Amino acid sequence: MGIMTNDFIVGEFDEKLIESVVVNVNGSNEKENREAGKVIKVENFRACDESMGEYIPCLDNVDAISRFNSSENGGKYERRCPENGKGLDCLVPWPKGYKLHIPWPKSRDEVWFDNVPHTRSVEDDGSQNRISRKDDKFIISGRGVDQYLDQISKMVPEIEFSQRTRVALDIGSGVASFGAYLMKRNVTTLSIDSKDVRENHIQIALERGVPAMVAAFGTGRLPYPSQAFDLIHCSRCRINWTRDDGILLLEANRMLRAGGYFIWEAETIYKDEDKLVQQWKEMEDFTGRICWELVNKEGYIAIWQKPLNNSCYLTRDPDVQPSLCDKEDNPDDIWYVNLKACITRLPENGYGANITNWPARLHSPPDRLFSIPMDADKSRRDLYKADSNIGRYSKRIHCCFPHEQQEHTKCDGYESWIWRVDCWVMNVVRLSGPNTLPVIYDRGLIGVMHDWCEPFDTYPRTYDWLNAAGLFSVEQKRCNITNIMLEMDRILRPGGRVYIRDITAVIDQLQEIAKAIGWVTFMFDSGEGPHSNWKLLTCEKRL
């Protein structure tokens, strides 16, 4: 993942700064602080019914889905969270026979059947020999994937996997073999697919150890920033990109980095040649109108490049549709925001397009760092410095934002600045704080926007390691921190660990909740010593 250096100078982790944010958000006074110091006894939580073993609260909301009449625009697969008081109040069980996952890279090719006990996967993919069952394991074939990646590299050598192309999005990914094989080319690929008839494919992808999320192109923006991905890939992804005035392709355009590449492999199965010809004509017409350049096409594979600036858009005939989005439109406003049938404007200053190649971009402060709305430039610098004292992680967790970490092997690092270890990190930027998501992607990492007062869009048992710094003291005035802890337990694998760094009064209550969940807990002083108001709580979810 590259090498961190001390040259990334945008401010140290400042405990006093974070504490001031906590105070400002909570509006706390002396009386409230005394009340916060009281630890409330929590009864042990019951186990959920076995039928909830794969429960995703906002995507398995049966009442809401039943009221949705049509799935034509993908709305059926989007978030509809349970109403207040109807959320998760129990511990989601793991399947009988569940085992600690197979270490990476072996897990790329085989996973325990008992961890994802679905024979439907074999039935769906058996004809293509992608997934088969052998004894107590699923065997996932990557036949042809390396050759496919080689073909892409030959079609457009400028793609330059691992250098120019570092972060990719694979849409309709299935079990995420495209992303799994890009990992050895040093490309981090976020694989997404909807929760539909192949509902366990993303679950298998996560069990393989590949970055993946449940997400669907529907009626709203996806929780990723503008100019996030150097490459967007869609192979037989069952999406009609040109429907509704191309609104779905315009969403892909919003997330594609200026100068980035869009790869489309037409779906040949179950389609006759006439339909394919018509589909291609529509794509060719629409991509031309949004100024994408067709750089190469071989057979059913086409590769386009997005322009570097707005000049092509501005020189089009005024009557050409789609039009540019209003200047007031914020392309990084993504939480429950409807799709817009317009072309996202690129920043006039070139932000997002002028990043360096990997691995230099990891520790080069990106320009978009200085476009994040904050109180002062000093605050921005203080808040986003990558800490150089990584060797002290046993006592300190230097992280500015909560995130979840997937562990392929024993992972000796943590947080968004993990380096020289074999793991990937999903950085989760909280809705209630500054939106640093564009900066995370500019650095060559991946992340998502999320409101922790709602459940997270992933399967149970997704992550091996959860890390949160200052999250609970900020969110405790917005929602019940017990619900956040139950959600953390849902997405944490058995055998996984949780690291929480927060103020002492909050940590004391969280330890009580953690014990009621059944985690084994340990509390430590922060690196600032025993008199600091910050503590570190570590928890283990034992198998």
Short mmCIF file of N, CA and C in Angstrom, two decimals, residues 386-463:
data_model
loop_
_atom_site.label_atom_id
_atom_site.label_comp_id
_atom_site.label_asym_id
_atom_site.label_seq_id
_atom_site.Cartn_x
_atom_site.Cartn_y
_atom_site.Cartn_z
N ALA A 386 -1.51 12.31 9.47
CA ALA A 386 -1.27 10.89 9.71
C ALA A 386 -0.21 10.77 10.80
N ASP A 387 -0.51 10.07 11.86
CA ASP A 387 0.41 9.97 12.98
C ASP A 387 1.58 9.06 12.62
N SER A 388 2.77 9.46 12.98
CA SER A 388 3.96 8.68 12.62
C SER A 388 4.33 7.67 13.69
N ASN A 389 3.69 7.73 14.86
CA ASN A 389 4.06 6.82 15.95
C ASN A 389 3.25 5.54 15.89
N ILE A 390 3.26 4.87 14.74
CA ILE A 390 2.43 3.68 14.57
C ILE A 390 2.87 2.56 15.50
N GLY A 391 4.12 2.51 15.86
CA GLY A 391 4.60 1.43 16.71
C GLY A 391 3.97 1.41 18.08
N ARG A 392 3.29 2.52 18.48
CA ARG A 392 2.69 2.59 19.81
C ARG A 392 1.22 2.20 19.79
N TYR A 393 0.78 1.45 18.77
CA TYR A 393 -0.65 1.19 18.61
C TYR A 393 -1.21 0.36 19.74
N SER A 394 -0.37 -0.35 20.48
CA SER A 394 -0.91 -1.18 21.55
C SER A 394 -1.54 -0.34 22.65
N LYS A 395 -1.14 0.92 22.75
CA LYS A 395 -1.71 1.78 23.77
C LYS A 395 -2.58 2.89 23.18
N ARG A 396 -2.32 3.22 21.90
CA ARG A 396 -3.02 4.35 21.32
C ARG A 396 -3.63 3.98 19.99
N ILE A 397 -4.78 4.53 19.72
CA ILE A 397 -5.39 4.38 18.40
C ILE A 397 -5.47 5.77 17.79
N HIS A 398 -4.63 6.04 16.83
CA HIS A 398 -4.59 7.36 16.20
C HIS A 398 -5.50 7.33 14.99
N CYS A 399 -6.72 7.70 15.16
CA CYS A 399 -7.68 7.67 14.06
C CYS A 399 -8.63 8.83 14.21
N CYS A 400 -8.85 9.54 13.12
CA CYS A 400 -9.73 10.71 13.18
C CYS A 400 -11.18 10.35 12.97
N PHE A 401 -11.45 9.22 12.33
CA PHE A 401 -12.82 8.86 12.02
C PHE A 401 -13.03 7.38 12.23
N PRO A 402 -14.24 6.98 12.64
CA PRO A 402 -14.51 5.56 12.82
C PRO A 402 -14.45 4.82 11.50
N HIS A 403 -13.95 3.62 11.53
CA HIS A 403 -13.91 2.82 10.32
C HIS A 403 -13.90 1.36 10.70
N GLU A 404 -14.10 0.50 9.72
CA GLU A 404 -14.05 -0.93 9.92
C GLU A 404 -12.91 -1.49 9.11
N GLN A 405 -12.28 -2.50 9.62
CA GLN A 405 -11.11 -3.05 8.95
C GLN A 405 -11.29 -4.53 8.67
N GLN A 406 -11.01 -4.93 7.45
CA GLN A 406 -11.03 -6.33 7.05
C GLN A 406 -9.61 -6.86 7.17
N GLU A 407 -9.45 -8.00 7.80
CA GLU A 407 -8.13 -8.54 8.06
C GLU A 407 -7.93 -9.80 7.24
N HIS A 408 -6.98 -9.79 6.34
CA HIS A 408 -6.70 -10.96 5.53
C HIS A 408 -5.82 -11.95 6.30
N THR A 409 -4.78 -11.46 6.91
CA THR A 409 -3.91 -12.26 7.77
C THR A 409 -3.84 -11.53 9.09
N LYS A 410 -2.99 -11.98 9.99
CA LYS A 410 -2.84 -11.21 11.22
C LYS A 410 -2.38 -9.81 10.85
N CYS A 411 -3.17 -8.85 11.21
CA CYS A 411 -2.92 -7.47 10.76
C CYS A 411 -2.24 -6.69 11.88
N ASP A 412 -1.05 -6.18 11.61
CA ASP A 412 -0.27 -5.51 12.64
C ASP A 412 -0.44 -3.99 12.60
N GLY A 413 -1.45 -3.51 11.96
CA GLY A 413 -1.66 -2.07 11.88
C GLY A 413 -3.09 -1.73 12.18
N TYR A 414 -3.48 -0.48 11.90
CA TYR A 414 -4.83 -0.05 12.16
C TYR A 414 -5.09 1.23 11.41
N GLU A 415 -6.32 1.69 11.43
CA GLU A 415 -6.83 2.95 10.91
C GLU A 415 -6.60 3.15 9.43
N SER A 416 -7.01 4.32 8.93
CA SER A 416 -6.96 4.56 7.50
C SER A 416 -5.53 4.68 6.97
N TRP A 417 -4.58 4.83 7.86
CA TRP A 417 -3.20 4.99 7.40
C TRP A 417 -2.42 3.67 7.49
N ILE A 418 -3.10 2.53 7.44
CA ILE A 418 -2.41 1.25 7.48
C ILE A 418 -1.49 1.11 6.28
N TRP A 419 -0.31 0.59 6.52
CA TRP A 419 0.64 0.43 5.43
C TRP A 419 1.54 -0.76 5.75
N ARG A 420 2.07 -1.37 4.70
CA ARG A 420 2.98 -2.50 4.81
C ARG A 420 2.37 -3.66 5.58
N VAL A 421 1.06 -3.82 5.52
CA VAL A 421 0.40 -4.98 6.09
C VAL A 421 -0.63 -5.46 5.09
N ASP A 422 -1.00 -6.74 5.20
CA ASP A 422 -1.84 -7.36 4.19
C ASP A 422 -3.30 -7.28 4.62
N CYS A 423 -3.87 -6.11 4.54
CA CYS A 423 -5.27 -5.94 4.90
C CYS A 423 -5.82 -4.72 4.20
N TRP A 424 -7.15 -4.63 4.17
CA TRP A 424 -7.76 -3.43 3.61
C TRP A 424 -8.67 -2.82 4.66
N VAL A 425 -8.92 -1.53 4.50
CA VAL A 425 -9.70 -0.77 5.48
C VAL A 425 -10.88 -0.10 4.79
N MET A 426 -12.05 -0.23 5.38
CA MET A 426 -13.19 0.56 4.95
C MET A 426 -13.31 1.74 5.90
N ASN A 427 -12.92 2.93 5.43
CA ASN A 427 -13.02 4.14 6.24
C ASN A 427 -14.45 4.65 6.19
N VAL A 428 -15.08 4.80 7.35
CA VAL A 428 -16.46 5.25 7.41
C VAL A 428 -16.51 6.66 7.98
N VAL A 429 -16.83 7.60 7.11
CA VAL A 429 -16.90 9.01 7.52
C VAL A 429 -18.30 9.29 8.05
N ARG A 430 -18.37 9.74 9.29
CA ARG A 430 -19.68 9.96 9.90
C ARG A 430 -20.37 11.18 9.31
N LEU A 431 -21.67 11.05 9.16
CA LEU A 431 -22.48 12.12 8.58
C LEU A 431 -22.41 13.38 9.41
N SER A 432 -22.25 13.24 10.73
CA SER A 432 -22.31 14.40 11.63
C SER A 432 -20.98 15.16 11.71
N GLY A 433 -19.98 14.76 10.93
CA GLY A 433 -18.69 15.45 10.97
C GLY A 433 -18.30 16.00 9.61
N PRO A 434 -17.09 16.55 9.49
CA PRO A 434 -16.62 17.07 8.20
C PRO A 434 -16.54 15.94 7.18
N ASN A 435 -16.86 16.24 5.94
CA ASN A 435 -16.84 15.22 4.89
C ASN A 435 -15.43 15.11 4.31
N THR A 436 -14.66 14.19 4.86
CA THR A 436 -13.29 13.97 4.38
C THR A 436 -13.21 12.84 3.36
N LEU A 437 -14.36 12.34 2.94
CA LEU A 437 -14.37 11.19 2.04
C LEU A 437 -13.61 11.45 0.73
N PRO A 438 -13.77 12.62 0.09
CA PRO A 438 -12.99 12.86 -1.12
C PRO A 438 -11.48 12.75 -0.91
N VAL A 439 -11.02 13.20 0.25
CA VAL A 439 -9.58 13.15 0.55
C VAL A 439 -9.12 11.71 0.68
N ILE A 440 -9.94 10.88 1.31
CA ILE A 440 -9.60 9.47 1.48
C ILE A 440 -9.39 8.81 0.13
N TYR A 441 -10.29 9.07 -0.81
CA TYR A 441 -10.15 8.49 -2.15
C TYR A 441 -8.98 9.11 -2.91
N ASP A 442 -8.75 10.39 -2.74
CA ASP A 442 -7.62 11.03 -3.41
C ASP A 442 -6.30 10.40 -2.96
N ARG A 443 -6.26 9.90 -1.74
CA ARG A 443 -5.05 9.28 -1.22
C ARG A 443 -4.89 7.83 -1.70
N GLY A 444 -5.90 7.31 -2.40
CA GLY A 444 -5.81 5.94 -2.90
C GLY A 444 -6.42 4.92 -1.98
N LEU A 445 -7.27 5.36 -1.06
CA LEU A 445 -7.95 4.47 -0.11
C LEU A 445 -9.44 4.47 -0.41
N ILE A 446 -10.20 3.62 0.28
CA ILE A 446 -11.64 3.56 0.04
C ILE A 446 -12.40 3.91 1.30
N GLY A 447 -13.65 4.32 1.15
CA GLY A 447 -14.47 4.67 2.29
C GLY A 447 -15.91 4.89 1.88
N VAL A 448 -16.74 5.21 2.87
CA VAL A 448 -18.16 5.38 2.64
C VAL A 448 -18.69 6.39 3.64
N MET A 449 -19.73 7.11 3.27
CA MET A 449 -20.43 8.01 4.18
C MET A 449 -21.47 7.21 4.95
N HIS A 450 -21.63 7.51 6.24
CA HIS A 450 -22.64 6.78 7.01
C HIS A 450 -23.09 7.59 8.22
N ASP A 451 -24.36 7.43 8.56
CA ASP A 451 -24.94 7.98 9.78
C ASP A 451 -25.02 6.84 10.79
N TRP A 452 -24.23 6.91 11.85
CA TRP A 452 -24.17 5.80 12.81
C TRP A 452 -25.43 5.69 13.66
N CYS A 453 -26.37 6.62 13.50
CA CYS A 453 -27.66 6.45 14.17
C CYS A 453 -28.55 5.48 13.38
N GLU A 454 -28.06 4.98 12.25
CA GLU A 454 -28.76 3.99 11.45
C GLU A 454 -27.85 2.78 11.24
N PRO A 455 -28.43 1.63 10.88
CA PRO A 455 -27.61 0.45 10.62
C PRO A 455 -26.76 0.61 9.36
N PHE A 456 -25.74 -0.20 9.29
CA PHE A 456 -24.77 -0.16 8.20
C PHE A 456 -25.16 -1.18 7.13
N ASP A 457 -24.94 -0.81 5.85
CA ASP A 457 -25.38 -1.69 4.76
C ASP A 457 -24.35 -2.78 4.45
N THR A 458 -24.27 -3.73 5.34
CA THR A 458 -23.43 -4.89 5.08
C THR A 458 -23.99 -6.08 5.83
N TYR A 459 -23.53 -7.25 5.44
CA TYR A 459 -23.98 -8.48 6.08
C TYR A 459 -23.42 -8.60 7.50
N PRO A 460 -24.08 -9.41 8.33
CA PRO A 460 -23.45 -9.76 9.60
C PRO A 460 -22.09 -10.44 9.35
N ARG A 461 -21.19 -10.24 10.29
CA ARG A 461 -19.88 -10.92 10.25
C ARG A 461 -19.04 -10.46 9.05
N THR A 462 -19.02 -9.16 8.81
CA THR A 462 -18.25 -8.60 7.69
C THR A 462 -16.80 -8.32 8.07
N TYR A 463 -16.55 -7.70 9.24
CA TYR A 463 -15.23 -7.15 9.56
C TYR A 463 -14.57 -7.87 10.72
#
